[in-house]
C-alpha cells in the first residue's frame, strides 16, 4: 500500500489503498453522514410554495447497485451476518454489470434522497458493516 488516492465526487468519498493498475486492493467508500445542503437544488416553486429543510437528512442505508440511479437496479443477492454490534452485508459483484456497479447512499427515514457513485469495474465484492448504535455509521470496504 504505497499510495493513498482520494477521489471526491457527488459527495461520496472513495479512498483507494493501492494504486496498482491490475489489482484494485481494498477501497473504502465513505457516504457522508448527512446529505450536504448543496446536494439538494430546487427549481421554480408552484403557487408561491417555498421549500425549506428544517433538519439535516441523515444517512440511513448504503448498498451497491447494478447500474446508474435511473435504472433502479438494486442488487438482491447478498449475505448477511448479524453480530452483537451490528450487521455485515457482503455483496459478490462478479461478473461486472454492463452498466457498471454503483454505490447508493440513502438519506432520510425511507431513503427519500439518494447519492450514487460509479465504482471501479475491477471491484468484485463489497462488505458493508452497519452499527446497531448508529445507523449512519456504515463502513464500506470493496475489493
Coordinates of N, CA, C and O in Angstrom, one line a residue:
X1 N 0.8 -1.2 0.0 CA 0.0 0.0 0.0 C 0.9 1.2 0.0 O 1.1 1.8 1.0
X2 N 1.3 1.6 -1.2 CA 2.3 2.7 -1.3 C 1.7 4.0 -1.5 O 2.3 5.0 -1.1
X3 N 0.6 4.1 -2.1 CA 0.0 5.5 -2.4 C -1.5 5.5 -2.0 O -2.2 4.5 -2.1
X4 N -1.9 6.6 -1.4 CA -3.2 6.8 -1.0 C -3.9 7.9 -1.9 O -3.4 9.0 -1.9
X5 N -4.8 7.5 -2.7 CA -5.5 8.4 -3.6 C -6.9 8.7 -3.0 O -7.6 7.9 -2.5
X6 N -7.3 10.0 -3.1 CA -8.6 10.4 -2.6 C -9.4 11.0 -3.8 O -8.9 11.9 -4.5
X7 N -10.5 10.4 -4.1 CA -11.4 10.9 -5.1 C -12.7 11.5 -4.5 O -13.3 10.8 -3.6
X8 N -13.1 12.6 -4.9 CA -14.3 13.2 -4.3 C -15.3 13.5 -5.5 O -14.9 14.2 -6.4
X9 N -16.5 13.0 -5.4 CA -17.5 13.3 -6.4 C -18.8 13.0 -5.9 O -19.1 12.0 -5.2
X10 N -19.8 13.9 -6.2 CA -21.2 13.7 -5.8 C -21.3 13.5 -4.3 O -22.3 12.9 -3.8
X11 N -20.3 14.1 -3.5 CA -20.4 14.0 -2.1 C -20.0 12.7 -1.5 O -20.0 12.5 -0.3
X12 N -19.7 11.7 -2.3 CA -19.3 10.4 -1.8 C -17.7 10.3 -1.9 O -17.2 10.6 -3.0
X13 N -17.1 9.9 -0.9 CA -15.6 9.9 -0.9 C -15.2 8.5 -1.1 O -15.7 7.5 -0.5
X14 N -14.2 8.3 -2.0 CA -13.6 7.0 -2.3 C -12.1 7.0 -1.9 O -11.4 7.8 -2.5
X15 N -11.7 6.2 -1.0 CA -10.3 6.1 -0.6 C -9.7 4.8 -1.2 O -10.2 3.7 -0.9
X16 N -8.7 4.9 -2.0 CA -8.1 3.7 -2.6 C -6.8 3.5 -1.9 O -5.9 4.3 -1.8
X17 N -6.6 2.3 -1.4 CA -5.5 1.9 -0.6 C -4.3 1.3 -1.4 O -3.3 1.0 -0.9
X18 N -4.5 1.1 -2.7 CA -3.5 0.6 -3.5 C -3.6 1.1 -4.9 O -4.7 1.2 -5.4
X19 N -2.5 1.5 -5.5 CA -2.5 2.2 -6.8 C -2.2 1.2 -8.0 O -2.1 1.7 -9.1
X20 N -1.9 0.0 -7.7 CA -1.6 -1.0 -8.7 C -2.7 -1.1 -9.8 O -3.9 -1.3 -9.4
X21 N -2.4 -0.9 -11.0 CA -3.4 -0.9 -12.1 C -4.1 -2.2 -12.3 O -5.3 -2.3 -12.7
X22 N -3.5 -3.4 -12.0 CA -4.1 -4.7 -12.1 C -4.9 -5.1 -10.9 O -6.0 -5.7 -11.1
X23 N -4.4 -4.8 -9.7 CA -5.1 -5.2 -8.5 C -5.6 -4.0 -7.8 O -4.9 -3.1 -7.4
X24 N -6.9 -3.9 -7.7 CA -7.5 -2.7 -7.1 C -7.2 -2.6 -5.6 O -7.3 -1.6 -5.0
X25 N -6.9 -3.8 -4.9 CA -6.7 -3.7 -3.5 C -8.0 -3.4 -2.8 O -9.1 -3.7 -3.3
X26 N -8.0 -2.9 -1.6 CA -9.2 -2.6 -0.8 C -9.5 -1.1 -1.1 O -8.6 -0.3 -1.1
X27 N -10.8 -0.8 -1.3 CA -11.3 0.5 -1.5 C -12.3 0.8 -0.4 O -13.2 0.0 -0.2
X28 N -12.1 1.9 0.3 CA -13.1 2.3 1.4 C -14.0 3.4 0.8 O -13.5 4.4 0.3
X29 N -15.3 3.1 0.8 CA -16.3 4.1 0.3 C -16.9 4.8 1.6 O -17.2 4.1 2.5
X30 N -16.9 6.1 1.6 CA -17.5 6.8 2.7 C -18.7 7.7 2.2 O -18.5 8.7 1.5
X31 N -19.9 7.3 2.7 CA -21.0 8.1 2.4 C -21.0 9.2 3.4 O -20.8 8.9 4.6
X32 N -21.4 10.4 3.0 CA -21.5 11.5 4.0 C -22.5 11.1 5.1 O -23.6 10.6 4.7
X33 N -22.3 11.4 6.4 CA -23.2 11.1 7.4 C -24.5 11.9 7.3 O -25.6 11.4 7.7
X34 N -24.5 13.1 6.7 CA -25.6 13.9 6.4 C -25.6 14.3 4.9 O -24.5 14.5 4.4
X35 N -26.8 14.4 4.3 CA -26.8 14.9 3.0 C -26.4 16.4 2.9 O -26.9 17.2 3.6
X36 N -25.3 16.7 2.1 CA -24.9 18.1 2.1 C -26.0 19.0 1.5 O -26.7 18.6 0.6
X37 N -26.1 20.2 2.1 CA -27.1 21.1 1.6 C -27.0 21.4 0.1 O -28.0 21.5 -0.6
X38 N -25.8 21.5 -0.4 CA -25.6 21.8 -1.9 C -26.0 20.6 -2.8 O -26.0 20.7 -4.0
X39 N -26.3 19.4 -2.2 CA -26.7 18.3 -3.0 C -28.2 18.4 -3.4 O -28.6 17.7 -4.3
X40 N -28.9 19.2 -2.7 CA -30.4 19.5 -3.0 C -30.5 20.8 -3.7 O -30.1 21.8 -3.1
X41 N -31.1 20.8 -4.8 CA -31.4 22.0 -5.6 C -32.9 22.0 -5.9 O -33.4 21.0 -6.3
X42 N -33.5 23.1 -5.7 CA -34.9 23.2 -6.0 C -35.1 24.2 -7.2 O -34.3 25.1 -7.4
X43 N -36.1 23.9 -8.0 CA -36.4 24.7 -9.2 C -37.5 25.7 -8.8 O -37.7 26.1 -7.6
X44 N -38.2 26.1 -9.8 CA -39.3 27.1 -9.6 C -40.3 26.5 -8.7 O -40.6 25.3 -8.7
X45 N -40.9 27.3 -7.8 CA -41.9 26.9 -6.9 C -43.3 27.0 -7.6 O -43.5 27.6 -8.6
X46 N -44.3 26.3 -7.0 CA -45.6 26.3 -7.5 C -46.5 27.1 -6.6 O -46.6 26.9 -5.4
X47 N -47.3 28.0 -7.2 CA -48.3 28.8 -6.5 C -47.8 29.4 -5.2 O -48.5 29.4 -4.2
X48 N -46.5 29.9 -5.2 CA -46.0 30.6 -4.0 C -45.4 29.7 -2.9 O -44.9 30.1 -1.9
X49 N -45.4 28.3 -3.1 CA -44.8 27.4 -2.1 C -43.3 27.6 -2.2 O -42.7 27.7 -3.2
X50 N -42.7 27.6 -1.0 CA -41.3 27.7 -0.9 C -40.7 26.6 -0.1 O -41.1 26.2 1.0
X51 N -39.7 25.9 -0.7 CA -39.1 24.7 0.0 C -38.2 25.2 1.2 O -37.6 26.2 1.2
X52 N -38.2 24.3 2.2 CA -37.4 24.5 3.4 C -37.0 23.2 4.1 O -37.9 22.3 4.2
X53 N -35.8 23.0 4.4 CA -35.3 21.8 5.1 C -35.0 22.2 6.5 O -34.1 22.9 6.8
X54 N -35.8 21.7 7.4 CA -35.7 22.1 8.9 C -34.7 21.3 9.6 O -34.2 21.7 10.7
X55 N -34.3 20.1 9.1 CA -33.3 19.3 9.8 C -32.5 18.6 8.7 O -32.9 18.4 7.6
X56 N -31.3 18.2 9.1 CA -30.4 17.5 8.1 C -31.0 16.1 7.8 O -31.6 15.5 8.7
X57 N -30.8 15.7 6.6 CA -31.2 14.3 6.2 C -30.0 13.4 6.5 O -28.9 13.6 5.9
X58 N -30.1 12.5 7.5 CA -29.0 11.6 7.9 C -28.9 10.4 7.1 O -30.0 9.9 6.6
X59 N -27.7 9.8 7.0 CA -27.5 8.6 6.3 C -28.3 7.5 6.9 O -28.3 7.3 8.1
X60 N -29.1 6.7 6.1 CA -29.9 5.7 6.6 C -29.5 4.3 6.1 O -29.7 3.3 6.7
X61 N -28.9 4.3 4.9 CA -28.5 3.0 4.3 C -27.5 3.2 3.2 O -27.3 4.3 2.7
X62 N -26.9 2.1 2.8 CA -26.0 2.1 1.7 C -26.0 0.7 1.0 O -26.2 -0.3 1.7
X63 N -25.8 0.6 -0.3 CA -25.8 -0.7 -1.0 C -25.2 -0.5 -2.4 O -25.5 0.6 -3.0
X64 N -24.5 -1.4 -2.9 CA -24.2 -1.4 -4.3 C -25.4 -1.6 -5.2 O -26.3 -2.3 -4.8
X65 N -25.4 -1.0 -6.4 CA -26.5 -1.3 -7.4 C -25.9 -1.7 -8.7 O -24.7 -1.4 -9.0
X66 N -26.7 -2.3 -9.5 CA -26.2 -2.8 -10.8 C -26.5 -1.8 -12.0 O -27.0 -2.1 -13.0
X67 N -26.0 -0.6 -11.8 CA -26.2 0.5 -12.8 C -26.5 1.8 -12.2 O -26.6 2.0 -11.0
X68 N -26.6 2.8 -13.1 CA -26.8 4.2 -12.6 C -28.2 4.3 -11.9 O -29.1 3.4 -12.1
X69 N -28.4 5.4 -11.2 CA -29.6 5.6 -10.4 C -30.9 5.4 -11.2 O -31.9 4.9 -10.7
X70 N -30.9 5.9 -12.4 CA -32.2 5.9 -13.2 C -32.6 4.4 -13.5 O -33.8 4.2 -13.8
X71 N -31.7 3.5 -13.4 CA -32.1 2.1 -13.7 C -32.8 1.4 -12.5 O -33.4 0.4 -12.6
X72 N -32.6 2.0 -11.3 CA -33.2 1.5 -10.0 C -32.8 0.0 -9.9 O -33.7 -0.8 -9.6
X73 N -31.6 -0.4 -10.1 CA -31.1 -1.8 -10.2 C -30.5 -2.2 -8.9 O -29.4 -2.6 -8.8
X74 N -31.3 -2.2 -7.8 CA -30.9 -2.7 -6.5 C -30.5 -4.2 -6.7 O -31.2 -4.9 -7.3
X75 N -29.4 -4.6 -6.0 CA -28.9 -5.9 -6.1 C -29.6 -6.7 -4.9 O -29.5 -6.3 -3.8
X76 N -30.2 -7.8 -5.3 CA -31.0 -8.6 -4.3 C -30.1 -9.7 -3.7 O -30.4 -10.2 -2.6
X77 N -29.0 -10.0 -4.3 CA -28.2 -11.2 -3.8 C -27.0 -10.7 -3.0 O -26.1 -10.1 -3.4
X78 N -27.2 -11.0 -1.6 CA -26.1 -10.7 -0.7 C -26.3 -11.6 0.5 O -27.3 -12.1 0.7
X79 N -25.2 -11.7 1.3 CA -25.3 -12.5 2.5 C -25.2 -11.5 3.7 O -24.6 -10.5 3.6
X80 N -25.9 -11.9 4.8 CA -25.9 -11.1 6.0 C -25.4 -11.9 7.2 O -25.9 -13.0 7.4
X81 N -24.5 -11.3 7.9 CA -24.1 -11.9 9.2 C -24.4 -10.9 10.3 O -24.0 -9.8 10.2
X82 N -25.2 -11.3 11.3 CA -25.5 -10.5 12.4 C -24.5 -10.7 13.5 O -24.2 -11.8 13.9
X83 N -24.1 -9.6 14.1 CA -23.1 -9.7 15.2 C -23.7 -8.9 16.4 O -24.8 -8.3 16.3
X84 N -23.1 -9.0 17.6 CA -23.6 -8.3 18.7 C -23.6 -6.8 18.5 O -24.5 -6.1 19.0
X85 N -22.7 -6.3 17.7 CA -22.5 -4.8 17.5 C -23.3 -4.3 16.2 O -23.4 -3.1 16.1
X86 N -23.7 -5.2 15.4 CA -24.4 -4.7 14.1 C -24.6 -5.8 13.1 O -24.9 -7.0 13.5
X87 N -24.4 -5.5 11.9 CA -24.7 -6.4 10.8 C -23.6 -6.2 9.7 O -23.2 -5.1 9.4
X88 N -23.3 -7.3 9.0 CA -22.3 -7.2 7.9 C -23.0 -7.8 6.7 O -23.4 -9.0 6.7
X89 N -23.2 -7.0 5.7 CA -23.8 -7.5 4.4 C -22.6 -7.6 3.4 O -21.8 -6.6 3.2
X90 N -22.5 -8.7 2.7 CA -21.5 -8.9 1.7 C -22.1 -9.1 0.3 O -23.0 -10.0 0.2
X91 N -21.7 -8.3 -0.6 CA -22.2 -8.4 -2.0 C -21.1 -8.9 -2.9 O -20.0 -8.3 -3.0
X92 N -21.3 -10.1 -3.6 CA -20.4 -10.5 -4.6 C -20.8 -9.9 -5.9 O -22.0 -10.1 -6.3
X93 N -19.9 -9.2 -6.6 CA -20.2 -8.4 -7.7 C -19.7 -8.9 -9.0 O -19.8 -8.3 -10.0
X94 N -19.1 -10.1 -9.1 CA -18.6 -10.7 -10.3 C -19.7 -11.5 -11.0 O -20.5 -12.2 -10.3
X95 N -19.8 -11.5 -12.3 CA -19.1 -10.6 -13.3 C -19.6 -9.2 -13.2 O -20.7 -9.0 -12.7
X96 N -18.9 -8.3 -13.7 CA -19.3 -6.9 -13.6 C -20.6 -6.6 -14.4 O -20.9 -7.3 -15.4
X97 N -21.4 -5.7 -14.0 CA -22.7 -5.3 -14.6 C -22.4 -4.5 -15.9 O -21.4 -3.8 -16.0
X98 N -23.2 -4.7 -16.9 CA -23.0 -4.0 -18.2 C -22.9 -2.5 -18.0 O -22.2 -1.8 -18.6
X99 N -23.8 -2.0 -17.1 CA -23.8 -0.5 -16.8 C -23.0 -0.1 -15.6 O -23.1 1.0 -15.1
X100 N -22.1 -1.0 -15.2 CA -21.2 -0.7 -14.1 C -21.9 -1.0 -12.7 O -23.1 -1.2 -12.7
X101 N -21.1 -1.0 -11.7 CA -21.6 -1.2 -10.4 C -21.5 0.2 -9.7 O -20.4 0.9 -9.8
X102 N -22.5 0.6 -9.0 CA -22.6 1.9 -8.4 C -22.8 1.7 -6.9 O -23.4 0.7 -6.5
X103 N -22.4 2.7 -6.1 CA -22.7 2.7 -4.7 C -23.8 3.7 -4.4 O -23.8 4.8 -4.9
X104 N -24.9 3.2 -3.7 CA -26.0 4.1 -3.4 C -26.0 4.4 -1.9 O -25.9 3.5 -1.1
X105 N -26.1 5.7 -1.5 CA -26.2 6.1 -0.1 C -27.6 6.7 0.0 O -27.9 7.7 -0.7
X106 N -28.4 6.2 1.0 CA -29.7 6.6 1.1 C -29.9 7.5 2.4 O -29.3 7.3 3.4
X107 N -30.6 8.6 2.2 CA -30.8 9.6 3.3 C -32.3 9.8 3.6 O -33.1 9.8 2.7
X108 N -32.6 10.0 4.9 CA -34.0 10.1 5.3 C -34.5 8.8 5.8 O -33.9 7.7 5.5
X109 N -35.6 8.8 6.6 CA -36.1 7.6 7.2 C -36.4 6.5 6.2 O -36.3 5.3 6.5
X110 N -36.8 6.9 5.0 CA -37.2 5.9 3.9 C -36.3 6.1 2.7 O -36.8 5.8 1.6
X111 N -35.1 6.6 2.8 CA -34.2 6.8 1.7 C -34.9 7.7 0.6 O -34.8 7.4 -0.5
X112 N -35.5 8.8 1.1 CA -36.2 9.7 0.2 C -35.2 10.3 -0.8 O -35.6 10.7 -1.9
X113 N -34.0 10.5 -0.4 CA -33.0 11.1 -1.3 C -31.8 10.2 -1.3 O -31.4 9.7 -0.3
X114 N -31.2 10.0 -2.5 CA -30.0 9.1 -2.6 C -28.9 9.8 -3.3 O -29.2 10.6 -4.2
X115 N -27.7 9.4 -3.0 CA -26.5 9.8 -3.7 C -25.9 8.6 -4.4 O -26.0 7.5 -3.8
X116 N -25.4 8.7 -5.6 CA -24.9 7.5 -6.3 C -23.5 7.8 -6.9 O -23.3 8.9 -7.3
X117 N -22.6 6.8 -6.9 CA -21.3 7.0 -7.5 C -20.9 5.7 -8.1 O -21.0 4.6 -7.5
X118 N -20.4 5.8 -9.4 CA -19.9 4.6 -10.1 C -18.6 4.1 -9.4 O -17.7 4.9 -9.1
X119 N -18.5 2.8 -9.3 CA -17.4 2.1 -8.7 C -16.4 1.7 -9.8 O -16.9 1.4 -10.9
X120 N -15.2 1.4 -9.5 CA -14.2 0.9 -10.4 C -14.7 -0.5 -10.9 O -15.1 -1.3 -10.1
X121 N -14.6 -0.7 -12.2 CA -15.1 -2.0 -12.8 C -14.3 -3.2 -12.3 O -14.7 -4.3 -12.4
X122 N -13.1 -3.0 -11.7 CA -12.3 -4.1 -11.1 C -12.9 -4.6 -9.8 O -12.5 -5.7 -9.3
X123 N -13.7 -3.9 -9.2 CA -14.3 -4.3 -7.8 C -15.2 -5.5 -8.0 O -16.0 -5.6 -8.9
X124 N -14.9 -6.6 -7.2 CA -15.7 -7.8 -7.3 C -16.5 -8.1 -6.0 O -17.3 -9.0 -6.0
X125 N -16.3 -7.4 -4.9 CA -17.0 -7.6 -3.7 C -17.0 -6.4 -2.9 O -16.1 -5.6 -2.8
X126 N -18.2 -6.1 -2.2 CA -18.3 -5.0 -1.2 C -18.8 -5.6 0.1 O -19.8 -6.4 0.1
X127 N -18.2 -5.2 1.2 CA -18.7 -5.6 2.5 C -19.1 -4.3 3.3 O -18.4 -3.4 3.4
X128 N -20.4 -4.3 3.7 CA -20.9 -3.1 4.4 C -21.2 -3.5 5.8 O -22.0 -4.5 6.1
X129 N -20.6 -2.8 6.8 CA -20.8 -3.1 8.2 C -21.6 -2.0 8.8 O -21.2 -0.8 8.8
X130 N -22.8 -2.3 9.3 CA -23.6 -1.3 9.9 C -23.7 -1.5 11.5 O -23.8 -2.6 11.9
X131 N -23.6 -0.4 12.2 CA -23.5 -0.5 13.7 C -25.0 -0.4 14.2 O -25.8 0.4 13.8
X132 N -25.2 -1.2 15.2 CA -26.5 -1.1 15.9 C -26.6 0.3 16.7 O -27.7 0.8 16.8
X133 N -25.5 0.8 17.1 CA -25.5 2.0 17.9 C -25.8 3.3 17.1 O -26.4 4.2 17.6
X134 N -25.4 3.2 15.8 CA -25.6 4.4 15.0 C -25.8 4.0 13.6 O -24.8 3.6 12.9
X135 N -27.0 4.0 13.1 CA -27.3 3.5 11.7 C -26.6 4.3 10.6 O -26.4 3.9 9.5
X136 N -26.1 5.5 11.0 CA -25.4 6.4 10.0 C -23.9 5.9 9.9 O -23.2 6.4 9.1
X137 N -23.5 5.1 10.8 CA -22.1 4.6 10.8 C -22.1 3.3 10.0 O -22.2 2.2 10.5
X138 N -21.8 3.5 8.7 CA -21.8 2.4 7.7 C -20.3 2.3 7.2 O -19.9 3.3 6.5
X139 N -19.6 1.2 7.5 CA -18.3 1.1 7.0 C -18.4 0.2 5.7 O -18.9 -0.9 5.7
X140 N -17.9 0.8 4.6 CA -18.0 0.1 3.3 C -16.6 -0.1 2.8 O -15.8 0.8 2.6
X141 N -16.2 -1.4 2.6 CA -14.9 -1.8 2.1 C -15.2 -2.7 0.8 O -15.9 -3.7 0.9
X142 N -14.6 -2.3 -0.3 CA -14.8 -3.1 -1.5 C -13.4 -3.5 -2.0 O -12.4 -2.9 -1.7
X143 N -13.4 -4.6 -2.7 CA -12.1 -5.1 -3.3 C -12.4 -5.8 -4.6 O -13.5 -6.1 -5.0

